[in-house]
Coordinates of C-alpha atoms in Angstrom, one line a residue:
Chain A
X27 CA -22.3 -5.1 -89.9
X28 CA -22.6 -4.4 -86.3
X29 CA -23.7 -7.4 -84.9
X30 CA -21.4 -8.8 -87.2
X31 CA -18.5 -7.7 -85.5
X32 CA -20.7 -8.1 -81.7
X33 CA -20.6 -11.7 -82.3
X34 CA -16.8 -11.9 -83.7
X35 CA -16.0 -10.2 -80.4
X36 CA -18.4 -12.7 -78.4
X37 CA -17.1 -15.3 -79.6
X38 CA -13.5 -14.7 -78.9
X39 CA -14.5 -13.5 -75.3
X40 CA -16.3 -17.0 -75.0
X41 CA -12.8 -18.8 -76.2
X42 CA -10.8 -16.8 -73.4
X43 CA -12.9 -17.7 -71.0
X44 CA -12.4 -21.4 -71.6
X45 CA -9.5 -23.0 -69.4
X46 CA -7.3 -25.3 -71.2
X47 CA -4.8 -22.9 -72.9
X48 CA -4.6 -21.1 -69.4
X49 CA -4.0 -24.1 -67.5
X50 CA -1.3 -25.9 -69.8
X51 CA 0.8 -22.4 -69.4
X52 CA 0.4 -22.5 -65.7
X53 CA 1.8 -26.2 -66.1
X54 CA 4.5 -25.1 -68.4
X55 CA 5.5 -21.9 -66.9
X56 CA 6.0 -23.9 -63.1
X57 CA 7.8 -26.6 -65.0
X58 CA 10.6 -23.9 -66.5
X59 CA 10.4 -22.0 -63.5
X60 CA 12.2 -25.0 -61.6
X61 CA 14.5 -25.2 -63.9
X62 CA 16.1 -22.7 -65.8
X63 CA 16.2 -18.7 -65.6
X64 CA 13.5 -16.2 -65.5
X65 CA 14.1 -15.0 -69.4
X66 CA 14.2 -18.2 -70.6
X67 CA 10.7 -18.9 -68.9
X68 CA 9.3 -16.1 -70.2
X69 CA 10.7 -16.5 -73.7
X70 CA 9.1 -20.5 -73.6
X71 CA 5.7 -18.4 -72.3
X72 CA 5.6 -16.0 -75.1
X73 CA 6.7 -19.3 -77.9
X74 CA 3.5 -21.1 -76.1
X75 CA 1.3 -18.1 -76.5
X76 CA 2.0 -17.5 -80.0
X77 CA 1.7 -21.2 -80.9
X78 CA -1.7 -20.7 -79.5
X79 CA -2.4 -17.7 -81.2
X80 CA -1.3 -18.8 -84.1
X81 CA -2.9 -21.8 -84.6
X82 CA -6.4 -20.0 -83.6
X83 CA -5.9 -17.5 -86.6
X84 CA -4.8 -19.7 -89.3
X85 CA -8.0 -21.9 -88.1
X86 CA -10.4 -19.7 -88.5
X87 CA -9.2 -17.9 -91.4
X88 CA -9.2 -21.5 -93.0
X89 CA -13.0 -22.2 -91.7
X90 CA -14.1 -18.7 -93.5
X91 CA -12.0 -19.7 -96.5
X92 CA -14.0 -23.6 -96.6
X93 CA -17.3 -21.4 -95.8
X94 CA -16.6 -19.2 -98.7
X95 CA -15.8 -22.5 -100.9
X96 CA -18.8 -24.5 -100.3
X97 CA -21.2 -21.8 -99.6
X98 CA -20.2 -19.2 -101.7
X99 CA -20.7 -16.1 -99.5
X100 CA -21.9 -17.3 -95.7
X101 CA -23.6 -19.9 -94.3
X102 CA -27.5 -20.8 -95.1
X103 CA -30.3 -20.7 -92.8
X104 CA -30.5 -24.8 -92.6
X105 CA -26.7 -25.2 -91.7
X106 CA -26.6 -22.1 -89.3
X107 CA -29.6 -24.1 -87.1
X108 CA -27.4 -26.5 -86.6
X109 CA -24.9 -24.4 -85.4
X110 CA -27.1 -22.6 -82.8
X111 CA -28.2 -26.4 -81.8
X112 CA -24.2 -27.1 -81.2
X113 CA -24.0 -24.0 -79.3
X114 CA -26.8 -24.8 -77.1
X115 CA -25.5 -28.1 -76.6
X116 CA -22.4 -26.5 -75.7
X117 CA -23.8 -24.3 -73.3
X118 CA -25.3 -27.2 -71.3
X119 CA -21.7 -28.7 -71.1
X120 CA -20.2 -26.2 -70.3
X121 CA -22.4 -25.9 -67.1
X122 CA -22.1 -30.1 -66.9
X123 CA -19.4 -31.4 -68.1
X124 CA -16.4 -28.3 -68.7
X125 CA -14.6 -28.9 -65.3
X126 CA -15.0 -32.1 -63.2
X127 CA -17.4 -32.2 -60.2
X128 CA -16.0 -32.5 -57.0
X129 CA -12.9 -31.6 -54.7
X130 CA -10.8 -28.5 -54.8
X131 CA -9.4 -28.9 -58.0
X132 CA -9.7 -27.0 -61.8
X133 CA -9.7 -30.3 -63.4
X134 CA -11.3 -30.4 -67.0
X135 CA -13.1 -32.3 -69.2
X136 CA -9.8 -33.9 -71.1
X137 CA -9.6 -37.9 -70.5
X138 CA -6.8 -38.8 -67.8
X139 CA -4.5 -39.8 -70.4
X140 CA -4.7 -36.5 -72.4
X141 CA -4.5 -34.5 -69.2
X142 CA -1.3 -36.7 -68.9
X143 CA 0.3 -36.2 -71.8
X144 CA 0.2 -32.5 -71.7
X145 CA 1.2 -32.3 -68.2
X146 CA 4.5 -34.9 -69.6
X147 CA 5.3 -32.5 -72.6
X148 CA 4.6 -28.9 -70.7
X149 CA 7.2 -31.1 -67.8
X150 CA 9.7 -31.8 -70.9
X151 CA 9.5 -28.9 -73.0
X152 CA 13.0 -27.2 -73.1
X153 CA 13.2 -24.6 -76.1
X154 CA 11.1 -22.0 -78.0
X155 CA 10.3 -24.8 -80.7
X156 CA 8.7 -26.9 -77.8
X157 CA 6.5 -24.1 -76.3
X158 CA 5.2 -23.2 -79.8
X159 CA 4.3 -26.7 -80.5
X160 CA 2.6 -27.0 -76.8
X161 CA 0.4 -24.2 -77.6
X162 CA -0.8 -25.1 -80.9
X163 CA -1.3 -29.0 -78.9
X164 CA -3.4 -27.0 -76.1
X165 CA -5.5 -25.3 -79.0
X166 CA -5.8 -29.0 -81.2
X167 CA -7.2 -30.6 -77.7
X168 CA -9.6 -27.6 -76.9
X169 CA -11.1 -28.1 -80.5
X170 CA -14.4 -29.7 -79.0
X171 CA -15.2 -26.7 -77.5
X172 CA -14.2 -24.3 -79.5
X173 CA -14.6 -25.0 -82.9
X174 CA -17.9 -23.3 -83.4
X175 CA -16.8 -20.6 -81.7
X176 CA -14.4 -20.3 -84.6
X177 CA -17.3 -21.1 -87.0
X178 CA -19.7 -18.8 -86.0
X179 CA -16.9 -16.2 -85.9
X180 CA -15.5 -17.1 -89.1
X181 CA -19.2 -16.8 -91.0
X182 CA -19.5 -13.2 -89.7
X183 CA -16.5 -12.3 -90.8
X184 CA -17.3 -13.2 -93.7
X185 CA -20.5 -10.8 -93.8
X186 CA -17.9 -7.9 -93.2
X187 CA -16.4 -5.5 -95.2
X188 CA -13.0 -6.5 -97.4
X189 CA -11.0 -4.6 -95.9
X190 CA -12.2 -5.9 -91.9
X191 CA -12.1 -9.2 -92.6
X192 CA -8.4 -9.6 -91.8
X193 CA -8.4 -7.1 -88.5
X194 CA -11.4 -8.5 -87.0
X195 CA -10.0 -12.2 -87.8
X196 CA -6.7 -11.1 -86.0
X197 CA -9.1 -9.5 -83.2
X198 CA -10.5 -13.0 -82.2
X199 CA -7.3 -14.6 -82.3
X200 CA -5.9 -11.8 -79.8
X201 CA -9.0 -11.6 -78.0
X202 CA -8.8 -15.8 -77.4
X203 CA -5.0 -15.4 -76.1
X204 CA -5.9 -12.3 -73.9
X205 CA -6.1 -14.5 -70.6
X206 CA -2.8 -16.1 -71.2
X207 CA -1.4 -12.6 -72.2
X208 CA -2.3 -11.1 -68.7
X209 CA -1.1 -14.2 -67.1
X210 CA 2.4 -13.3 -68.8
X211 CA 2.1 -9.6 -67.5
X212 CA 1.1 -11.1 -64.0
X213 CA 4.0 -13.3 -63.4
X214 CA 6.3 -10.6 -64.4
X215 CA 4.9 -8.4 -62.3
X216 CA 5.7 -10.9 -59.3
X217 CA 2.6 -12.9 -59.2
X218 CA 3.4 -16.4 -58.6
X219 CA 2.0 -19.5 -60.1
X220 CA -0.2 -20.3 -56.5
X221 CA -1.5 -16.5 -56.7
X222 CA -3.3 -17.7 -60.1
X223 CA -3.7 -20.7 -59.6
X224 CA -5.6 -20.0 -56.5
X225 CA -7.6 -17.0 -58.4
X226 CA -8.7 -19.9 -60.8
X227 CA -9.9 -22.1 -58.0
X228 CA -11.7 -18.9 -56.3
X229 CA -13.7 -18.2 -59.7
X230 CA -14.1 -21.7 -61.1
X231 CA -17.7 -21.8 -60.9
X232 CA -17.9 -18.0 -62.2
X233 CA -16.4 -18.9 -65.4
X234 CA -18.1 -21.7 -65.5
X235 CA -21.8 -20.0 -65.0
X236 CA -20.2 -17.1 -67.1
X237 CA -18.8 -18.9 -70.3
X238 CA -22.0 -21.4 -70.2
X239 CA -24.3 -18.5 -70.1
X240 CA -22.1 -16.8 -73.1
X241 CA -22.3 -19.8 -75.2
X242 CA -26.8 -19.6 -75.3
X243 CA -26.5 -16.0 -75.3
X244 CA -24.3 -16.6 -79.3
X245 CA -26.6 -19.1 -80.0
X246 CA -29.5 -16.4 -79.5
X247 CA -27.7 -13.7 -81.6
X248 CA -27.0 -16.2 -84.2
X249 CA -30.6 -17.3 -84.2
X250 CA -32.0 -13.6 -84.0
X251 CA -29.5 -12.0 -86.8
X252 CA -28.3 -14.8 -88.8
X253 CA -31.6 -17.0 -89.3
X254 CA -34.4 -14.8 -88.5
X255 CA -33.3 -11.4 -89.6
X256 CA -30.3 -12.9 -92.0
Chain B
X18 CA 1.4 -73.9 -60.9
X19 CA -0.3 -72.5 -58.4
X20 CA 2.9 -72.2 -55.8
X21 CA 4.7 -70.7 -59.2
X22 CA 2.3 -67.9 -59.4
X23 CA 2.3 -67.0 -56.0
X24 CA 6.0 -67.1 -55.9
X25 CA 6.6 -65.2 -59.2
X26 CA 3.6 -62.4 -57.6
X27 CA 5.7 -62.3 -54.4
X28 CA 8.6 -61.3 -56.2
X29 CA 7.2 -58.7 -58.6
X30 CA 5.8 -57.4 -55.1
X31 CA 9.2 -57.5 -53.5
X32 CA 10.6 -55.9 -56.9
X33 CA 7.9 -53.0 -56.9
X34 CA 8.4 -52.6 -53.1
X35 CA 11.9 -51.7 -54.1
X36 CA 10.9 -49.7 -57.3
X37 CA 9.0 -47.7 -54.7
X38 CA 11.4 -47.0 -52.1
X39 CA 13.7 -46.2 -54.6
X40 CA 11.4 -43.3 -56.5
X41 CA 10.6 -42.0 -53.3
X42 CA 13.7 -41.7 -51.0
X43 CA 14.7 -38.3 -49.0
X44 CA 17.2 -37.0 -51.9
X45 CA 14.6 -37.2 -54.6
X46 CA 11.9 -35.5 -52.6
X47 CA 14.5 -33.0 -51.1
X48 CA 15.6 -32.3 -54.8
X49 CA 12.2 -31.9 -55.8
X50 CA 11.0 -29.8 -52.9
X51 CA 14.1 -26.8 -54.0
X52 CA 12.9 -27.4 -57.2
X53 CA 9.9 -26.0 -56.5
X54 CA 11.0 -23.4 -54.2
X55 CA 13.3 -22.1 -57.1
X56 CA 10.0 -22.1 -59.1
X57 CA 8.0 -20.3 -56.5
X58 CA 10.9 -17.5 -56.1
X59 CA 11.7 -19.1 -52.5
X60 CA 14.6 -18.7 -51.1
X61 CA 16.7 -22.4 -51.5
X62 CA 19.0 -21.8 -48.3
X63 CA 15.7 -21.7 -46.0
X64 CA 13.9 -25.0 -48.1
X65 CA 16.8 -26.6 -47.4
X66 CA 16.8 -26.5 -43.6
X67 CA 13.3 -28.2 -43.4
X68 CA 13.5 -30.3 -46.3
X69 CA 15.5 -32.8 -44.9
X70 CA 13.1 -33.4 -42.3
X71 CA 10.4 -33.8 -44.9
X72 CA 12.4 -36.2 -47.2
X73 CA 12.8 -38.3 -44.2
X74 CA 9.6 -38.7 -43.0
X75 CA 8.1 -39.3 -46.9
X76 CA 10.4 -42.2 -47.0
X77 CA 9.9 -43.8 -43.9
X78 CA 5.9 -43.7 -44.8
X79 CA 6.6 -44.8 -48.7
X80 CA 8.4 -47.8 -46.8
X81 CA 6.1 -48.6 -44.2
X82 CA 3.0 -48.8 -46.9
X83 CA 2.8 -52.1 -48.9
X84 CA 1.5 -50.3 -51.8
X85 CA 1.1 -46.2 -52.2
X86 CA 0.5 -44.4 -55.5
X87 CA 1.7 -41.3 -56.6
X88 CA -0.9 -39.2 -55.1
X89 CA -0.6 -40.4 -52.0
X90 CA 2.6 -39.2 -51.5
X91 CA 2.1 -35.9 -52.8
X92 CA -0.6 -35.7 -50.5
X93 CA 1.9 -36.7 -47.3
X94 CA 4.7 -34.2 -48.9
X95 CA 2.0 -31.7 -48.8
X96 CA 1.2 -32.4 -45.5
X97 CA 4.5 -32.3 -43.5
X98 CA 5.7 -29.5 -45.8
X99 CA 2.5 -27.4 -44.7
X100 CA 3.9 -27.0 -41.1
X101 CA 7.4 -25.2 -43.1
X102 CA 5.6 -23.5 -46.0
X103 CA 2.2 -23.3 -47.7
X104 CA 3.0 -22.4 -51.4
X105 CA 4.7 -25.2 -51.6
X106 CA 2.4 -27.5 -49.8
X107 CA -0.1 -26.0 -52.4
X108 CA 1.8 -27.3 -55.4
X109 CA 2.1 -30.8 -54.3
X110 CA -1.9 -30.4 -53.4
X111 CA -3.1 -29.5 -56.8
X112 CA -0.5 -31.9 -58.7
X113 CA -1.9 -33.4 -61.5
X114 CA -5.1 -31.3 -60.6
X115 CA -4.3 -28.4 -62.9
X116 CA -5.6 -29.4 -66.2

């Protein structure tokens, strides 16, 4: 059970780490800050977080319930060694691929158009209804990434007791929002947009070393509790 | 057919010339600089007195260029704003560089 909930709690460290959800806030949040007043910014920051949130829980509360379906209990040996290969994979891109090389910049993976479109709806987005659907669009594009996160945290879950499976589902949806949580806290403390935004470009390469190395260190507890000792 | 395509190219050229000057003249990048100063919780009254200047000299280089895109004028906002104020001149530097 313990390393049950370890790799839950891994996993949903992993997912804060990653910088899409952070960065489409930052874009939204500087967008409403030009425009209208500090509550109604921080009510579209809170709608965008929760969107996020949302769409994380009801994800991987829906990738336990289609684990449960076609497996019965968790996953087997065969299909969990091709999760550990993903996660490998992952790693490697993480440390290749996650943010673009070159230039002072915290540009990601996305494809110019994508990076685009976000940027255009975080510009136009105007009421609560707006922001939620902005976060659940920054969670739908991060998917790549993290969607073995979810998986691997979904079939552990699934190993727990009745009565945690709910708690530690909502624990790696809070967990994956935590970033964008103390990003809220920060700018109402008076933290501007360039303070973080300049904190990300100071620690870029951290999180990138960090959440790469995170992403073999899963794959090795997956492989050493779920397919060796599992 | 040749002299038609050269004339028609000439004119789309003319007609984004104008397109240009038009999305980049000193009230749009003056509105756009308090815009960003209200963002940044800078106070408006002080953007104001400098962004004039800055607005003039972003148009006068949009219509001096033959062709410019939108990065390069964020980067020559962010440039003669830098002398005023170095927030702001760090917004127009990481535009569309966030995500």
């Amino acid at each position: 059970m313990d390393h049950d909930i370890f790799i839950v709690v891994l996993a949903g460290l992993i997912h804060a780490m990653l910088q899409l959800g952070v960065g489409t806030l930052l874009l939204l949040y500087h967008a409403s800050a030009g425009k209208h007043i500090k509550r109604k910014t921080g009510e579209l920051a809170t709608s965008y977080i929760f969107g996020n949130g949302f769409l994380i829980l009801t994800m991987v509360a829906a990738i336990a319930f289609v684990i449960w379906t076609i497996f019965g209990d968790k996953m087997n040996p065969a299909m969990m060694t091709i999760a550990v290969g993903i996660l490998v994979a992952l790693s490697a891109s993480v440390w290749l691929f996650y943010y673009r090389w070159g230039g002072k910049s915290t540009e990601l993976w996305l494809p110019k158009s994508v990076a685009k479109f976000i940027n255009k709806r975080a510009n136009l987005t105007d009421n609560n209804t707006e922001a939620f659907g902005l976060g659940l669009l920054a969670c739908f594009a991060e998917l790549p990434f993290t969607i073995m996160l979810m998986i691997a945290a979904a079939n552990s879950i699934l190993s727990l007791p009745e009565g945690l499976r709910l708690f530690m589902t909502t624990v790696y949806a809070l967990l994956s929002v935590s970033p964008m949580v103390a990003f809220r806290i920060a700018i109402t403390n008076g933290q501007t947009v360039v303070d973080i935004q300049k904190w990300r470009l100071k620690n870029k390469n951290f999180l990138r070393v960090w959440s790469g190395a995170a992403f073999a260190v899963l794959a090795f507890f997956l492989l050493a509790f779920k397919i060796i000792g599992g | 057919m040749f002299k038609k395509a050269k004339a028609k190219s000439k004119l789309a050229e003319a007609q984004s010339a104008k397109t240009r000057a038009e999305l980049f003249t000193k009230e749009l990048v003056v509105k756009d600089l308090l815009k960003q100063a209200r963002a940044l919780n800078i106070s408006e009254a002080v953007v104001e007195e400098y962004a004039g200047k800055v607005g003039e000299k972003v148009e006068k280089w949009v219509r001096a260029r033959g062709g410019v895109t939108e990065d390069d004028v964020n980067s020559i906002i962010a440039r003669e704003i830098k002398k005023y104020n170095r927030d702001i001149a760090f917004i127009y530097e990481n535009r569309g560089k966030i995500i």
